[in-house]
Structures are given as structure tokens and as C-alpha cells.
């Protein structure tokens, strides 16, 4: 009898553990191949900092990195994901270009998506159209620009992504003048500021300037460098144009906003004070850097 009781108790514990694991939001990170100089475009190291913070947050989340560069060789890792974070080279080198149909099936299931920095830049045509469907906006050549500048995010919207985030400023390569869905339907700007004229000192070019962006800035139109998107299918997307400079993950508000956004796209509840995380040390910031 005691043996049976112990067996039943063990089964009960296993059921509780299984239930707890099932309740956790699964977050998968995809890291693009190395690019740029050291401490810039650190796709894998940046993803590792974010995943570590989520796994140590004490929240019901489980973050996992694809164990190699690029789109997962075993795509089953994405099947049960609540959201997918992509940090990679953009435009023609984007990891999603050869995988649009497979990724679109995940999006149509309601899976969330976060795209960081260059990953927001899409090729015109099918990739750009899908980016609009998935996250409401994208970085568009000869429309958007990629200057280094220091915006001041003085006013944050009343949105769960901003829970616990204080106004902040950070020098980075903030792309702006994104291409958004018509009438911004479903889009909530999260980080916005009016760029200074120095951001458009370069001559016109695919990423440096164009008549459209110059007119927008001269008209005093605030530019959105991070945004949330509520899709019609119930899924959620988030675009973030910063993170060229790896060191910015040490900025507590910068990092908290990103962690909050990842949870929001996973449709998880965000604590009132935001996702807690420790400031990465200088040693941690220089760990796991790509060989360059």
C-alpha cells in the first residue's frame, strides 16, 4: 500500500512539474552570422544577454537560443515558441528571406516576433510585405535612414512595454523614417524623438538620406525608432532599430524595454515594474563576442 501511495505522490509531483513547464512562455532567439566590428552588431552575444536576463527573471518564461548562426536547421525548435526574437543582418542577407513561407505559417498561428536593428530592414516585394503583416513596419531603402545619434526619449506611452521604464537617452545607430502600415493601424509608437539636422548631413543614398525623410524632419515630424504592433490575427510584433552598439545593453531602461517587449509579443503578463534584470558587468558584456 505504501509503495502505491509513494507512486501516486510521485505521479502527482510529475504532473505539477509538467503543468508548470507548460504554463511557461517559450521564447526562441535567432542570431545572424557575424558582421561589423567588435562590439557592434553582436547578434549572438546580445541575444545571450537578453535570454539570460529572462531566464533569471523569476517569471514564467523559458528562453532558448538556436544553437548556431542563422535560421534553425531543425525548425521544430520554433513550433512551440510563443515569440521569436531575430537579431541578424538585414535586407538581402536576412535569415528569413529563404524561409518566408515557413515563418509566415508560424505568424498565422499567432506566434509573436521581435526584430532588432538591421533585422528590421527588408527587401521590397514579398519580404517587405510580410514584415508589414508581422510587425507593422520595416526599414525601407531610399526611405529610411541609419544615422548615429542620441535621441532623448522623454515621453513614453501608457503601454505594458513601458512598465517600469524611465525616460532615457542612448547614443546608437537608430534607424528612422520607417515604412509603416497604412494609417499606422495597429501600431503603437514606443520610442520616438525628432532627429537633429546633423542626422541628415550625409548626401542622399539608400540609407543616408532622401527627399521624403528630409521633408519629414524639416516639418518637425517625430520619428519612431521602436514600435509595437497588434496584428489582426491576434499575434504581436515589435520592431527596435537600436542595438548597433552592443554596450547599450548595460543601460537598464534600454534593456528593460526590450525584455518587456519580448514578453508582450509572447502575450505574457509584464510586471508593473517591468522585467527585473541585473546590469551586465563589463566582463559579461565582452563575453561570447563573435570572432571578428
Tab-separated table of C-alpha atoms in Angstrom:
chain	number	residue	atom	x	y	z
A	1	UNK	CA	0.000	0.000	0.000
A	2	UNK	CA	2.784	2.448	0.927
A	3	UNK	CA	4.523	1.680	-2.338
A	4	UNK	CA	1.358	2.549	-4.261
A	5	UNK	CA	0.951	5.766	-2.254
A	6	UNK	CA	4.528	6.791	-2.970
A	7	UNK	CA	3.975	6.023	-6.654
A	8	UNK	CA	0.823	8.138	-6.767
A	9	UNK	CA	2.556	11.004	-4.960
A	10	UNK	CA	5.409	10.822	-7.463
A	11	UNK	CA	2.927	10.923	-10.325
A	12	UNK	CA	1.319	13.989	-8.730
A	13	UNK	CA	4.666	15.800	-8.488
A	14	UNK	CA	5.459	14.931	-12.105
A	15	UNK	CA	2.065	16.264	-13.192
A	16	UNK	CA	2.664	19.513	-11.302
A	17	UNK	CA	6.107	19.924	-12.862
A	18	UNK	CA	4.714	19.220	-16.347
A	19	UNK	CA	1.897	21.733	-15.788
A	20	UNK	CA	4.338	24.395	-14.586
A	21	UNK	CA	6.522	23.858	-17.643
A	22	UNK	CA	3.501	24.047	-19.944
A	23	UNK	CA	2.496	27.394	-18.434
A	24	UNK	CA	5.883	28.914	-19.241
A	25	UNK	CA	6.147	31.162	-22.256
A	26	UNK	CA	8.737	29.828	-24.689
A	27	UNK	CA	10.990	32.421	-26.320
A	28	UNK	CA	13.390	31.440	-29.092
A	29	UNK	CA	16.307	33.637	-30.217
A	30	UNK	CA	17.737	33.515	-33.749
A	31	UNK	CA	21.204	35.046	-34.202
A	32	UNK	CA	22.607	36.127	-37.549
A	33	UNK	CA	26.174	35.495	-38.703
A	34	UNK	CA	28.948	37.872	-37.543
A	35	UNK	CA	29.105	41.293	-39.151
A	36	UNK	CA	30.697	44.694	-38.483
A	37	UNK	CA	33.470	45.417	-35.994
A	38	UNK	CA	33.860	44.097	-32.463
A	39	UNK	CA	31.158	45.308	-30.009
A	40	UNK	CA	28.894	46.226	-32.939
A	41	UNK	CA	26.121	44.032	-34.349
A	42	UNK	CA	26.859	41.403	-31.727
A	43	UNK	CA	23.850	39.320	-32.669
A	44	UNK	CA	24.647	36.196	-30.672
A	45	UNK	CA	26.133	37.928	-27.621
A	46	UNK	CA	23.243	40.398	-27.468
A	47	UNK	CA	20.692	37.602	-27.673
A	48	UNK	CA	22.526	35.709	-24.943
A	49	UNK	CA	22.361	38.710	-22.605
A	50	UNK	CA	18.612	39.022	-23.163
A	51	UNK	CA	17.948	35.289	-22.845
A	52	UNK	CA	19.971	35.082	-19.623
A	53	UNK	CA	18.047	38.011	-18.151
A	54	UNK	CA	14.723	36.386	-18.990
A	55	UNK	CA	15.700	33.009	-17.563
A	56	UNK	CA	16.916	34.639	-14.335
A	57	UNK	CA	13.904	36.953	-14.005
A	58	UNK	CA	11.852	34.562	-11.890
A	59	UNK	CA	8.962	34.923	-14.350
A	60	UNK	CA	7.198	32.068	-16.127
A	61	UNK	CA	9.371	32.221	-19.228
A	62	UNK	CA	11.870	29.898	-20.867
A	63	UNK	CA	14.331	31.483	-23.283
A	64	UNK	CA	16.340	29.348	-25.688
A	65	UNK	CA	18.909	30.238	-28.346
A	66	UNK	CA	19.111	28.482	-31.669
A	67	UNK	CA	22.486	26.732	-31.167
A	68	UNK	CA	24.042	28.010	-34.389
A	69	UNK	CA	24.023	31.098	-36.579
A	70	UNK	CA	21.073	31.620	-38.906
A	71	UNK	CA	17.640	30.084	-39.288
A	72	UNK	CA	17.358	26.847	-37.274
A	73	UNK	CA	18.466	23.726	-39.091
A	74	UNK	CA	15.884	21.887	-37.002
A	75	UNK	CA	12.871	24.170	-37.329
A	76	UNK	CA	10.918	22.198	-34.725
A	77	UNK	CA	12.503	24.485	-32.108
A	78	UNK	CA	10.148	27.202	-33.371
A	79	UNK	CA	6.941	25.187	-33.360
A	80	UNK	CA	6.029	25.725	-29.696
A	81	UNK	CA	7.526	29.199	-29.413
A	82	UNK	CA	5.275	31.947	-28.085
A	83	UNK	CA	7.551	34.541	-29.650
A	84	UNK	CA	10.705	34.567	-31.784
A	85	UNK	CA	13.454	37.188	-31.442
A	86	UNK	CA	15.575	37.844	-34.535
A	87	UNK	CA	18.848	39.790	-34.451
A	88	UNK	CA	20.685	39.483	-37.753
A	89	UNK	CA	21.930	41.121	-40.941
A	90	UNK	CA	19.065	42.695	-42.862
A	91	UNK	CA	17.920	43.258	-46.442
A	92	UNK	CA	19.441	40.700	-48.851
A	93	UNK	CA	21.238	38.880	-46.030
A	94	UNK	CA	18.208	38.452	-43.770
A	95	UNK	CA	17.814	34.959	-42.286
A	96	UNK	CA	14.105	34.957	-43.158
A	97	UNK	CA	14.463	35.571	-46.905
A	98	UNK	CA	14.713	31.848	-47.811
A	99	UNK	CA	12.186	30.926	-45.102
A	100	UNK	CA	9.306	33.355	-45.612
A	101	UNK	CA	6.606	30.722	-46.120
A	102	UNK	CA	7.629	28.608	-43.117
A	103	UNK	CA	7.860	31.676	-40.892
A	104	UNK	CA	4.551	33.007	-42.185
A	105	UNK	CA	2.862	29.797	-41.057
A	106	UNK	CA	4.154	30.433	-37.547
A	107	UNK	CA	2.910	34.018	-37.645
A	108	UNK	CA	-0.539	32.874	-38.765
A	109	UNK	CA	-0.661	30.628	-35.689
A	110	UNK	CA	-0.343	33.771	-33.554
A	111	UNK	CA	3.366	33.455	-32.724
A	112	UNK	CA	4.946	36.776	-31.783
A	113	UNK	CA	8.030	38.283	-33.390
A	114	UNK	CA	10.704	40.783	-32.345
A	115	UNK	CA	13.208	42.153	-34.844
A	116	UNK	CA	16.281	44.016	-33.639
A	117	UNK	CA	18.326	46.636	-35.522
A	118	UNK	CA	19.335	45.563	-39.054
A	119	UNK	CA	16.832	42.706	-38.860
A	120	UNK	CA	14.127	45.362	-39.361
A	121	UNK	CA	15.377	46.066	-42.912
A	122	UNK	CA	13.560	44.165	-45.650
A	123	UNK	CA	13.882	43.729	-49.404
A	124	UNK	CA	10.987	45.279	-51.332
A	125	UNK	CA	8.449	42.729	-52.514
A	126	UNK	CA	7.450	39.623	-50.592
A	127	UNK	CA	9.838	40.140	-47.626
A	128	UNK	CA	8.727	43.745	-47.072
A	129	UNK	CA	5.058	42.827	-47.424
A	130	UNK	CA	5.438	40.066	-44.856
A	131	UNK	CA	7.294	42.349	-42.442
A	132	UNK	CA	4.354	44.744	-42.623
A	133	UNK	CA	1.986	41.869	-41.851
A	134	UNK	CA	4.094	40.545	-38.991
A	135	UNK	CA	5.275	43.683	-37.195
A	136	UNK	CA	3.548	46.626	-38.846
A	137	UNK	CA	6.655	48.334	-40.175
A	138	UNK	CA	10.137	47.896	-41.584
A	139	UNK	CA	13.285	49.765	-42.586
A	140	UNK	CA	12.983	50.572	-46.287
A	141	UNK	CA	15.907	51.544	-48.557
A	142	UNK	CA	15.660	55.041	-50.061
A	143	UNK	CA	13.022	55.909	-47.481
A	144	UNK	CA	14.539	55.096	-44.073
A	145	UNK	CA	17.945	56.282	-42.830
A	146	UNK	CA	20.573	54.881	-40.438
A	147	UNK	CA	22.488	57.689	-38.686
A	148	UNK	CA	24.224	57.509	-35.328
A	149	UNK	CA	22.557	59.994	-32.973
A	150	UNK	CA	21.376	60.475	-29.398
A	151	UNK	CA	17.593	60.725	-29.129
A	152	UNK	CA	16.009	61.700	-25.822
A	153	UNK	CA	13.025	59.534	-25.058
A	154	UNK	CA	11.345	61.954	-22.679
A	155	UNK	CA	7.773	60.750	-23.054
A	156	UNK	CA	6.846	57.072	-23.010
A	157	UNK	CA	3.350	55.860	-23.897
A	158	UNK	CA	0.979	54.170	-21.478
A	159	UNK	CA	1.744	50.678	-22.738
A	160	UNK	CA	2.802	47.460	-20.934
A	161	UNK	CA	6.117	47.531	-22.828
A	162	UNK	CA	6.973	50.697	-20.896
A	163	UNK	CA	6.233	49.230	-17.450
A	164	UNK	CA	8.990	50.331	-15.076
A	165	UNK	CA	10.936	52.096	-17.848
A	166	UNK	CA	12.068	55.629	-17.078
A	167	UNK	CA	12.781	58.240	-19.768
A	168	UNK	CA	16.296	57.653	-21.114
A	169	UNK	CA	18.760	58.605	-23.804
A	170	UNK	CA	21.278	56.444	-25.650
A	171	UNK	CA	23.762	57.076	-28.450
A	172	UNK	CA	23.230	54.413	-31.096
A	173	UNK	CA	22.597	53.844	-34.783
A	174	UNK	CA	18.869	54.485	-34.550
A	175	UNK	CA	17.226	53.918	-37.928
A	176	UNK	CA	14.240	56.160	-38.501
A	177	UNK	CA	11.541	57.128	-41.020
A	178	UNK	CA	10.274	53.548	-41.082
A	179	UNK	CA	7.736	52.312	-43.598
A	180	UNK	CA	4.552	51.557	-41.649
A	181	UNK	CA	1.168	50.025	-42.434
A	182	UNK	CA	-1.423	52.492	-43.792
A	183	UNK	CA	-2.722	54.932	-41.169
A	184	UNK	CA	-0.474	53.194	-38.571
A	185	UNK	CA	-3.400	50.846	-37.919
A	186	UNK	CA	-2.464	48.523	-35.061
A	187	UNK	CA	0.870	50.309	-34.474
A	188	UNK	CA	1.767	51.944	-31.146
A	189	UNK	CA	4.965	54.044	-31.257
A	190	UNK	CA	7.080	53.191	-28.205
A	191	UNK	CA	10.280	55.242	-28.641
A	192	UNK	CA	10.113	58.480	-30.608
A	193	UNK	CA	12.028	61.720	-30.958
A	194	UNK	CA	12.712	64.436	-33.527
A	195	UNK	CA	16.169	63.893	-35.047
A	196	UNK	CA	18.512	66.856	-35.297
A	197	UNK	CA	19.683	68.183	-38.673
A	198	UNK	CA	23.103	66.538	-38.220
A	199	UNK	CA	21.464	63.141	-38.794
A	200	UNK	CA	20.858	64.183	-42.408
A	201	UNK	CA	24.224	65.774	-43.213
A	202	UNK	CA	25.200	62.905	-45.499
A	203	UNK	CA	24.258	63.112	-49.187
A	204	UNK	CA	21.205	61.228	-50.396
A	205	UNK	CA	21.692	57.492	-50.700
A	206	UNK	CA	19.959	54.172	-49.982
A	207	UNK	CA	20.397	54.584	-46.206
A	208	UNK	CA	21.784	58.094	-45.762
A	209	UNK	CA	19.070	60.448	-46.957
A	210	UNK	CA	16.254	61.138	-49.423
A	211	UNK	CA	13.798	63.966	-50.130
A	212	UNK	CA	10.989	62.244	-48.176
A	213	UNK	CA	12.876	61.956	-44.899
A	214	UNK	CA	14.335	65.447	-45.217
A	215	UNK	CA	10.848	66.889	-45.649
A	216	UNK	CA	9.509	64.918	-42.652
A	217	UNK	CA	12.274	66.137	-40.345
A	218	UNK	CA	12.047	69.733	-41.554
A	219	UNK	CA	8.294	69.574	-40.840
A	220	UNK	CA	9.060	68.620	-37.245
A	221	UNK	CA	7.623	65.093	-37.512
A	222	UNK	CA	8.728	62.946	-34.586
A	223	UNK	CA	10.365	59.705	-35.737
A	224	UNK	CA	9.539	56.284	-34.285
A	225	UNK	CA	12.524	54.024	-33.650
A	226	UNK	CA	10.668	51.320	-31.686
A	227	UNK	CA	7.063	50.274	-32.098
A	228	UNK	CA	4.550	47.641	-31.038
A	229	UNK	CA	2.114	46.043	-33.460
A	230	UNK	CA	-1.131	44.244	-32.667
A	231	UNK	CA	-1.844	42.038	-35.674
A	232	UNK	CA	-5.353	41.365	-36.899
A	233	UNK	CA	-4.778	37.634	-36.412
A	234	UNK	CA	-4.161	38.204	-32.698
A	235	UNK	CA	-0.371	37.926	-32.892
A	236	UNK	CA	2.013	40.669	-31.867
A	237	UNK	CA	5.183	42.185	-33.291
A	238	UNK	CA	7.849	44.601	-32.076
A	239	UNK	CA	10.453	46.486	-34.086
A	240	UNK	CA	13.514	48.047	-32.454
A	241	UNK	CA	16.059	49.893	-34.576
A	242	UNK	CA	18.776	50.380	-31.951
A	243	UNK	CA	21.384	47.840	-30.733
A	244	UNK	CA	24.132	48.580	-33.244
A	245	UNK	CA	26.266	49.411	-30.200
A	246	UNK	CA	26.465	46.312	-28.009
A	247	UNK	CA	27.378	48.364	-24.925
A	248	UNK	CA	23.851	49.776	-24.732
A	249	UNK	CA	22.548	46.570	-23.158
A	250	UNK	CA	24.148	47.930	-19.976
A	251	UNK	CA	21.580	50.744	-19.995
A	252	UNK	CA	18.961	49.447	-17.554
A	253	UNK	CA	15.985	51.223	-19.142
A	254	UNK	CA	17.054	50.339	-22.690
A	255	UNK	CA	17.391	46.682	-21.685
A	256	UNK	CA	14.179	46.615	-19.631
A	257	UNK	CA	12.159	47.998	-22.514
A	258	UNK	CA	13.425	45.225	-24.772
A	259	UNK	CA	12.743	42.500	-22.199
A	260	UNK	CA	9.241	43.884	-21.660
A	261	UNK	CA	8.640	43.944	-25.406
A	262	UNK	CA	9.703	40.320	-25.786
A	263	UNK	CA	7.218	39.288	-23.108
A	264	UNK	CA	4.495	41.435	-24.652
A	265	UNK	CA	4.892	39.725	-28.025
A	266	UNK	CA	4.706	36.374	-26.201
A	267	UNK	CA	1.401	37.586	-24.709
A	268	UNK	CA	2.770	37.218	-21.188
A	269	UNK	CA	1.869	39.484	-18.303
A	270	UNK	CA	4.507	42.139	-17.680
A	271	UNK	CA	5.137	43.112	-14.033
A	272	UNK	CA	4.174	46.651	-13.076
A	273	UNK	CA	7.851	47.455	-12.535
A	274	UNK	CA	8.889	45.716	-15.747
A	275	UNK	CA	11.064	42.641	-16.189
A	276	UNK	CA	13.744	42.625	-13.487
A	277	UNK	CA	17.353	42.089	-14.529
A	278	UNK	CA	20.848	42.791	-13.264
A	279	UNK	CA	23.063	45.243	-15.124
A	280	UNK	CA	25.572	43.132	-17.091
A	281	UNK	CA	29.140	43.669	-15.930
A	282	UNK	CA	31.883	44.818	-18.316
A	283	UNK	CA	33.167	41.245	-18.304
A	284	UNK	CA	29.732	39.894	-19.213
A	285	UNK	CA	29.416	42.438	-21.999
A	286	UNK	CA	32.620	41.154	-23.561
A	287	UNK	CA	31.735	37.507	-23.161
A	288	UNK	CA	30.520	35.462	-26.150
A	289	UNK	CA	31.538	38.096	-28.706
A	290	UNK	CA	31.775	36.943	-32.318
A	291	UNK	CA	35.277	36.278	-33.674
A	292	UNK	CA	35.956	39.310	-35.879
